[in-house]
Amino acid sequence: MLKKADTHAIVSLLILAYLIVGFTFQKQISQNEGKGFDGVYYYQLATDFVNNETPTAKSPFVYRIGTPYVVSVFFPNDLMTGFKAINLVFAVFSIFLLLVFLRLYIDDERIIVLLVALYIIYWQAPLRLSIYYPVHTDPASITFMLASLIAVTNIIRDKSKRGNLILLTLLTGVGVLFREICLVPAMALAFSSFVSLKEQKFALNFPQKKQLTYFIPMIIGLLGYFIILLFVNKSDDSTFFGATLGWLYEKSASKYLHALMMAFGPILILAIYNIRNGIQFLKSEPHLLFFVVAMLLVGWVGGSDTERLLYWSMPVVYILIGKFLSERGKLLNWQIIALIAITQLISTRAFLFIPDYPNDFSSVIPFLTPLTNEFPLFDLWSWHGNQKMNIFSFIQYTALFGALFWMLKHANSKQSNNLKK
């Protein structure tokens, strides 16, 4: 069995390895002089702060002033370096916060190491993405989100409730400056006050008097967000409601399912196969149920980068995967382990890089993902990519998930028959 110190050492070495490889071989995106796409707006916000001007940009980017402001304070003369440095610091913090969060629900350090490693190696997770695409706000947002989830869990478990409630209020109030999703953990805490579990069934009830304090972090977060609305200058006429309805109508179920499989890779099958136990677990943890449902909904209506948005549900999805490994891990024979391990490394592009944009490369037939570093960048997303290539990828993922489900079911039947003998 691994000790906590061993876990920290392994995770630290893996972070160091990916930083060294990333800075040595991963080229930063060329689009807009390294700012990328949405990064143009965040860079403009940082520039506005440096020049003591009112933050001005398109919605919803203009409301995410946290990272640009921090960059403008510490790196006013080199904003690009500032974004990369600040985001990498937040990325590393988020890794260790994920480790702490997983320990609240999983006892086996080996499983925790595996799950944290999945977070480190995925190409769209903060550590790797910040080297390629430094001007973005995900790392800080995920950091605040994970810290808030830890605080919410401790509040519900009556661990230093008052201190954690104050901490969650601060995290939410500050977190909304970085991104709107930092409100979700506070909303999950408020939701938990309406729910009780009796004989594995949900019962809705009015919050008890002592639970009214559960609404404070959400209220402070909403106030903070409304203050941002008054402080910044939106340069377009788009609305959150209109954008949400648009994506609700435009995004197909097949693209959503494809994006979900791409976001988490083949190891997601463990949570799917164990769905009944997973649902029972989530019923006992209403705040986690609210969080994962909210993030899965954000993946549908939040924008075109479906995989990245869906990946924000990672804290709970990884717990569900970990629950399978700790409770039903004996079902995994060497064939299943080998197939998941190999295809997971391919799917997350653990040993492949992110291609520059723009480039002159042609689309290639993928095996889950393009097995090369030379292809159009947009082919990494279910929404943006070449539709023919996406069909190939979707069929491959569907077949792989189907094969793994059948193998798990066969292993389960074999195990049941052995127990009867």
Coordinates of C-alpha atoms in Angstrom, one line a residue:
M1 CA 0.0 0.0 0.0
L2 CA 1.2 3.5 -0.8
K3 CA 1.6 6.1 1.9
K4 CA 0.5 9.7 1.5
A5 CA 4.1 10.8 1.2
D6 CA 4.6 8.3 -1.6
T7 CA 1.5 9.7 -3.4
H8 CA 2.8 13.3 -3.1
A9 CA 6.2 12.2 -4.4
I10 CA 4.7 10.4 -7.4
V11 CA 2.4 13.2 -8.3
S12 CA 5.2 15.8 -8.0
L13 CA 7.5 13.8 -10.3
L14 CA 4.7 13.4 -12.8
I15 CA 4.0 17.2 -12.7
L16 CA 7.7 17.9 -13.2
A17 CA 8.0 15.4 -16.1
Y18 CA 5.1 17.0 -18.0
L19 CA 6.4 20.5 -17.3
I20 CA 9.9 19.6 -18.6
V21 CA 8.5 17.8 -21.7
G22 CA 5.9 20.6 -22.3
F23 CA 8.4 23.5 -22.1
T24 CA 10.9 21.5 -24.3
F25 CA 8.7 20.2 -27.1
Q26 CA 5.1 21.8 -26.9
K27 CA 4.8 24.8 -29.2
Q28 CA 2.6 27.6 -28.0
I29 CA -0.4 28.4 -30.2
S30 CA 0.5 31.0 -32.9
Q31 CA -3.1 32.4 -33.4
N32 CA -3.3 36.1 -32.5
E33 CA 0.3 36.3 -31.5
G34 CA 0.0 33.5 -28.9
K35 CA -3.3 34.7 -27.4
G36 CA -5.4 32.1 -29.1
F37 CA -9.1 32.6 -29.6
D38 CA -11.0 33.6 -26.4
G39 CA -7.6 34.6 -25.0
V40 CA -7.7 37.8 -27.0
Y41 CA -10.4 39.1 -24.7
Y42 CA -8.7 38.1 -21.5
Y43 CA -5.5 39.7 -22.7
Q44 CA -7.4 42.9 -23.5
L45 CA -8.8 42.9 -19.9
A46 CA -5.3 42.6 -18.5
T47 CA -4.2 45.5 -20.8
D48 CA -7.1 47.6 -19.5
F49 CA -6.1 46.9 -15.9
V50 CA -2.5 47.9 -16.6
N51 CA -3.7 51.1 -18.3
N52 CA -6.2 51.9 -15.4
E53 CA -9.1 51.7 -17.9
T54 CA -12.5 50.1 -17.5
P55 CA -12.3 46.4 -18.4
T56 CA -14.0 46.1 -21.8
A57 CA -14.6 42.9 -23.9
K58 CA -17.3 40.7 -25.3
S59 CA -19.6 38.8 -23.1
P60 CA -19.2 36.4 -21.3
F61 CA -15.4 36.9 -21.3
V62 CA -15.6 40.4 -19.8
Y63 CA -17.0 39.1 -16.6
R64 CA -14.0 36.8 -15.9
I65 CA -11.7 39.5 -14.6
G66 CA -9.8 37.6 -11.9
T67 CA -7.0 36.0 -13.9
P68 CA -6.4 39.1 -16.1
Y69 CA -6.3 41.3 -13.0
V70 CA -3.8 39.1 -11.2
V71 CA -1.6 39.0 -14.3
S72 CA -1.7 42.8 -14.6
V73 CA -0.6 43.2 -11.0
F74 CA 2.4 40.8 -11.0
F75 CA 3.4 41.0 -14.7
P76 CA 2.4 44.4 -16.0
N77 CA 5.3 44.6 -18.4
D78 CA 5.0 41.1 -19.9
L79 CA 1.4 39.9 -19.9
M80 CA 2.0 36.8 -21.9
T81 CA 4.6 35.4 -19.5
G82 CA 2.3 36.5 -16.7
F83 CA -0.7 34.4 -18.0
K84 CA 1.5 31.4 -18.5
A85 CA 3.1 31.7 -15.0
I86 CA -0.1 32.4 -13.1
N87 CA -2.1 29.7 -14.9
L88 CA 0.6 27.1 -14.3
V89 CA 0.7 28.0 -10.6
F90 CA -3.0 27.6 -10.4
A91 CA -2.8 24.4 -12.4
V92 CA -0.3 22.8 -9.9
F93 CA -2.5 24.0 -6.9
S94 CA -5.5 22.4 -8.6
I95 CA -3.7 19.0 -8.9
F96 CA -3.0 18.9 -5.1
L97 CA -6.5 20.1 -4.3
L98 CA -7.9 17.3 -6.4
L99 CA -5.8 14.9 -4.4
V100 CA -7.1 16.3 -1.1
F101 CA -10.7 16.2 -2.4
L102 CA -10.4 12.5 -3.6
R103 CA -9.1 11.5 -0.2
L104 CA -12.5 12.6 1.4
Y105 CA -14.1 9.7 -0.5
I106 CA -11.4 7.2 -1.4
D107 CA -9.1 5.4 1.0
D108 CA -6.7 3.6 -1.4
E109 CA -3.8 5.9 -2.3
R110 CA -3.1 3.8 -5.4
I111 CA -6.5 4.7 -6.8
I112 CA -5.9 8.3 -5.9
V113 CA -2.6 8.4 -7.7
L114 CA -4.2 6.9 -10.8
L115 CA -7.1 9.4 -10.8
V116 CA -4.8 12.4 -10.2
A117 CA -2.5 11.1 -13.0
L118 CA -5.5 11.1 -15.3
Y119 CA -5.9 14.8 -14.5
I120 CA -2.3 15.6 -15.2
I121 CA -1.9 13.8 -18.5
Y122 CA -5.1 14.9 -20.2
W123 CA -4.3 17.4 -22.9
Q124 CA -7.1 19.8 -22.0
A125 CA -6.5 19.8 -18.3
P126 CA -4.9 22.9 -16.9
L127 CA -1.2 21.8 -16.6
R128 CA -0.7 20.8 -20.3
L129 CA -3.2 23.3 -21.8
S130 CA -1.5 26.3 -20.1
I131 CA 1.8 25.7 -21.9
Y132 CA 0.1 25.5 -25.3
Y133 CA -2.7 28.1 -24.6
P134 CA -1.6 30.3 -21.7
V135 CA -4.2 33.1 -22.1
H136 CA -7.2 31.5 -20.5
T137 CA -9.0 31.3 -17.1
D138 CA -9.7 27.6 -16.5
P139 CA -6.8 26.8 -14.0
A140 CA -7.9 29.4 -11.4
S141 CA -11.6 28.5 -11.9
I142 CA -10.9 24.8 -11.3
T143 CA -8.7 25.6 -8.3
F144 CA -11.5 27.7 -6.6
M145 CA -14.0 25.1 -7.6
L146 CA -12.1 22.2 -6.0
A147 CA -11.3 24.2 -2.8
S148 CA -15.0 25.0 -2.5
L149 CA -16.0 21.4 -3.0
I150 CA -13.7 20.4 -0.1
A151 CA -15.2 23.1 2.1
V152 CA -18.8 22.0 1.2
T153 CA -18.0 18.4 2.0
N154 CA -16.6 19.4 5.4
I155 CA -19.6 21.6 6.2
I156 CA -22.0 18.7 5.5
R157 CA -19.9 16.4 7.6
D158 CA -19.9 18.9 10.4
K159 CA -16.1 19.3 10.3
S160 CA -15.2 22.8 11.6
K161 CA -18.5 23.9 10.1
R162 CA -18.2 27.6 11.0
G163 CA -14.7 27.9 9.7
N164 CA -15.4 26.0 6.4
L165 CA -18.6 28.1 5.9
I166 CA -16.5 31.3 6.2
L167 CA -13.9 29.8 3.9
L168 CA -16.5 28.8 1.3
T169 CA -18.0 32.2 1.4
L170 CA -14.6 33.8 0.7
L171 CA -13.8 31.2 -2.0
T172 CA -17.2 31.8 -3.8
G173 CA -17.0 35.6 -3.5
V174 CA -13.5 35.7 -5.0
G175 CA -14.0 32.7 -7.3
V176 CA -16.8 34.4 -9.3
L177 CA -14.3 37.0 -10.3
F178 CA -12.5 34.3 -12.2
R179 CA -15.4 32.4 -13.7
E180 CA -19.1 31.8 -13.2
I181 CA -18.7 28.1 -12.4
C182 CA -17.2 28.9 -9.0
L183 CA -20.8 29.6 -7.9
V184 CA -21.8 25.9 -8.4
P185 CA -20.3 24.4 -5.2
A186 CA -22.1 27.1 -3.1
M187 CA -25.3 26.3 -5.0
A188 CA -24.8 22.6 -4.3
L189 CA -24.6 23.3 -0.6
A190 CA -27.8 25.3 -0.7
F191 CA -29.4 22.5 -2.6
S192 CA -28.4 19.9 0.0
S193 CA -30.4 21.7 2.6
F194 CA -33.6 20.9 0.7
V195 CA -32.9 17.2 0.4
S196 CA -33.0 14.3 2.9
L197 CA -32.4 10.6 2.2
K198 CA -34.9 8.1 3.7
E199 CA -34.6 4.5 2.8
Q200 CA -32.5 5.3 -0.3
K201 CA -35.3 7.7 -1.5
F202 CA -35.1 11.5 -1.9
A203 CA -37.4 13.5 0.3
L204 CA -37.8 17.2 -0.3
N205 CA -38.2 19.4 2.7
F206 CA -37.7 23.0 3.9
P207 CA -34.3 23.8 5.2
Q208 CA -33.9 23.5 9.0
K209 CA -33.1 26.7 10.9
K210 CA -29.5 25.7 11.3
Q211 CA -29.2 25.1 7.6
L212 CA -30.2 28.7 6.6
T213 CA -26.5 29.6 6.8
Y214 CA -25.9 27.3 3.9
F215 CA -27.3 30.0 1.6
I216 CA -24.7 32.6 2.6
P217 CA -21.9 31.6 0.2
M218 CA -24.3 31.5 -2.7
I219 CA -25.8 34.9 -1.9
I220 CA -22.3 36.5 -1.5
G221 CA -21.2 34.9 -4.8
L222 CA -24.3 36.3 -6.6
L223 CA -23.7 39.7 -5.1
G224 CA -20.1 39.5 -6.3
Y225 CA -21.2 38.6 -9.8
F226 CA -23.7 41.5 -10.0
I227 CA -21.0 43.9 -8.9
I228 CA -18.9 42.7 -11.8
L229 CA -21.8 43.4 -14.1
L230 CA -21.8 47.0 -12.9
F231 CA -18.0 47.3 -13.0
V232 CA -17.2 46.1 -16.5
N233 CA -18.1 47.4 -20.0
K234 CA -19.7 44.7 -22.3
S235 CA -18.8 45.5 -25.9
D236 CA -21.5 43.4 -27.6
D237 CA -25.3 42.8 -27.2
S238 CA -25.2 39.0 -26.6
T239 CA -27.0 37.6 -23.6
F240 CA -26.4 34.6 -21.4
F241 CA -30.0 33.4 -21.8
G242 CA -29.9 33.7 -25.6
A243 CA -26.6 31.9 -25.9
T244 CA -27.9 29.1 -23.6
L245 CA -31.1 28.6 -25.7
G246 CA -29.0 28.6 -28.8
W247 CA -26.7 25.8 -27.7
L248 CA -29.6 23.8 -26.2
Y249 CA -31.1 23.8 -29.7
E250 CA -28.0 23.3 -31.8
K251 CA -26.0 20.7 -30.0
S252 CA -27.0 17.1 -30.9
A253 CA -27.1 14.2 -28.5
S254 CA -24.5 12.2 -30.6
K255 CA -22.0 15.1 -30.5
Y256 CA -22.6 15.4 -26.7
L257 CA -22.1 11.7 -26.2
H258 CA -19.0 11.7 -28.3
A259 CA -17.6 14.7 -26.4
L260 CA -18.2 12.9 -23.1
M261 CA -16.3 9.9 -24.2
M262 CA -13.5 12.1 -25.5
A263 CA -13.3 14.1 -22.3
F264 CA -12.8 11.2 -19.9
G265 CA -11.5 8.5 -22.2
P266 CA -12.3 4.7 -22.0
I267 CA -11.9 4.6 -18.3
L268 CA -15.3 6.3 -18.0
I269 CA -16.8 2.8 -18.8
L270 CA -16.1 1.9 -15.1
A271 CA -18.4 4.6 -13.9
I272 CA -21.0 3.7 -16.5
Y273 CA -20.9 0.0 -15.7
N274 CA -21.2 0.8 -12.0
I275 CA -24.0 3.3 -12.6
R276 CA -26.5 1.8 -10.1
N277 CA -24.1 1.9 -7.3
G278 CA -23.0 5.3 -8.4
I279 CA -26.5 6.6 -8.3
Q280 CA -27.0 5.3 -4.8
F281 CA -23.7 7.0 -3.7
L282 CA -24.8 10.3 -5.2
K283 CA -28.1 10.1 -3.4
S284 CA -26.2 9.9 -0.2
E285 CA -24.2 13.0 -1.2
P286 CA -26.8 15.4 -2.7
H287 CA -24.2 18.2 -3.1
L288 CA -22.1 16.0 -5.4
L289 CA -25.3 15.0 -7.3
F290 CA -26.2 18.6 -7.9
F291 CA -22.6 19.5 -8.9
V292 CA -22.2 16.7 -11.5
V293 CA -25.7 17.3 -13.0
A294 CA -25.0 21.1 -13.2
M295 CA -21.6 20.5 -14.9
L296 CA -23.1 18.0 -17.4
L297 CA -25.7 20.6 -18.2
V298 CA -23.0 23.2 -18.7
G299 CA -21.4 20.9 -21.1
W300 CA -24.5 21.0 -23.3
V301 CA -25.4 24.7 -23.1
G302 CA -22.1 26.4 -22.2
G303 CA -20.5 26.7 -25.6
S304 CA -18.8 24.9 -28.4
D305 CA -15.8 23.4 -26.5
T306 CA -18.0 20.6 -25.2
E307 CA -15.2 18.3 -24.0
R308 CA -13.5 21.0 -21.9
L309 CA -16.8 22.0 -20.4
L310 CA -17.8 18.4 -19.6
Y311 CA -14.4 17.8 -18.0
W312 CA -15.3 20.3 -15.2
S313 CA -17.5 17.5 -13.8
M314 CA -14.2 15.6 -13.3
P315 CA -14.1 15.7 -9.5
V316 CA -17.3 13.7 -9.1
V317 CA -16.7 11.5 -12.2
Y318 CA -13.3 10.5 -10.9
I319 CA -14.9 9.6 -7.5
L320 CA -17.4 7.3 -9.3
I321 CA -14.5 5.7 -11.2
G322 CA -12.6 5.3 -7.9
K323 CA -15.6 3.8 -6.2
F324 CA -15.7 1.1 -8.9
L325 CA -12.0 0.4 -8.5
S326 CA -12.2 0.1 -4.7
E327 CA -15.5 -1.9 -4.6
R328 CA -15.4 -4.0 -7.8
G329 CA -11.8 -3.8 -8.9
K330 CA -11.6 -7.6 -8.9
L331 CA -13.6 -7.7 -12.1
L332 CA -10.6 -6.2 -13.9
N333 CA -8.7 -9.0 -15.5
W334 CA -5.4 -8.3 -17.3
Q335 CA -7.2 -8.1 -20.7
I336 CA -9.6 -5.3 -19.5
I337 CA -6.8 -3.5 -17.7
A338 CA -4.5 -3.6 -20.8
L339 CA -7.2 -2.4 -23.2
I340 CA -8.3 0.5 -20.9
A341 CA -4.7 1.5 -20.2
I342 CA -3.6 1.6 -23.8
T343 CA -6.6 3.3 -25.2
Q344 CA -6.8 5.8 -22.3
L345 CA -3.2 6.9 -23.0
I346 CA -4.1 7.3 -26.7
S347 CA -7.4 9.1 -26.0
T348 CA -5.9 11.7 -23.6
R349 CA -2.9 12.2 -25.9
A350 CA -0.6 11.4 -23.0
F351 CA 2.4 11.0 -25.4
L352 CA 1.3 13.3 -28.2
F353 CA 1.3 17.1 -28.5
I354 CA -1.2 19.7 -29.5
P355 CA -0.8 21.0 -33.1
D356 CA -0.2 24.7 -33.7
Y357 CA -2.9 26.9 -35.2
P358 CA -3.1 27.9 -37.9
N359 CA -1.4 25.1 -39.8
D360 CA -1.4 23.5 -43.3
F361 CA -1.9 19.9 -42.2
S362 CA -4.7 17.7 -43.6
S363 CA -7.1 15.7 -41.5
V364 CA -6.1 12.1 -40.8
I365 CA -8.2 9.1 -40.0
P366 CA -8.1 8.9 -36.2
F367 CA -7.8 6.0 -33.8
L368 CA -9.9 7.7 -31.1
T369 CA -7.6 10.7 -31.6
P370 CA -5.3 11.5 -34.5
L371 CA -2.2 9.4 -33.8
T372 CA 0.1 12.2 -35.0
N373 CA 1.1 15.7 -34.1
E374 CA 0.4 17.0 -37.6
F375 CA -3.3 17.6 -38.2
P376 CA -5.8 20.5 -38.0
L377 CA -6.2 21.6 -34.4
F378 CA -10.0 21.7 -34.7
D379 CA -10.1 17.9 -35.2
L380 CA -9.6 17.5 -31.5
W381 CA -13.2 18.6 -30.8
S382 CA -16.5 17.0 -31.6
W383 CA -18.1 20.3 -32.5
H384 CA -15.3 22.0 -34.5
G385 CA -13.6 19.1 -36.2
N386 CA -13.9 17.5 -39.7
Q387 CA -17.2 15.7 -39.6
K388 CA -16.0 12.6 -41.5
M389 CA -13.1 12.2 -39.1
N390 CA -15.5 12.7 -36.2
I391 CA -17.8 10.0 -37.4
F392 CA -14.8 7.6 -37.5
S393 CA -13.8 8.6 -34.0
F394 CA -17.4 8.3 -32.6
I395 CA -17.8 4.8 -34.1
Q396 CA -14.5 3.8 -32.6
Y397 CA -15.3 5.1 -29.1
T398 CA -18.8 3.5 -29.3
A399 CA -17.3 0.1 -30.3
L400 CA -14.6 0.4 -27.6
F401 CA -17.1 1.2 -24.9
G402 CA -19.4 -1.6 -26.0
A403 CA -16.5 -4.1 -26.0
L404 CA -15.4 -3.0 -22.5
F405 CA -19.0 -3.2 -21.2
W406 CA -19.3 -6.7 -22.6
M407 CA -15.9 -7.8 -21.1
L408 CA -16.9 -6.4 -17.7
K409 CA -20.3 -8.1 -17.8
H410 CA -18.6 -11.4 -18.8
A411 CA -16.1 -11.0 -16.0
N412 CA -18.9 -10.4 -13.6
S413 CA -20.8 -13.5 -14.7
K414 CA -17.7 -15.6 -14.4
Q415 CA -17.1 -14.3 -10.9
S416 CA -20.7 -14.9 -9.9
N417 CA -20.5 -18.5 -11.2
N418 CA -17.2 -19.1 -9.2
L419 CA -18.9 -17.9 -6.0
K420 CA -21.8 -20.3 -6.5
K421 CA -19.5 -23.3 -6.8

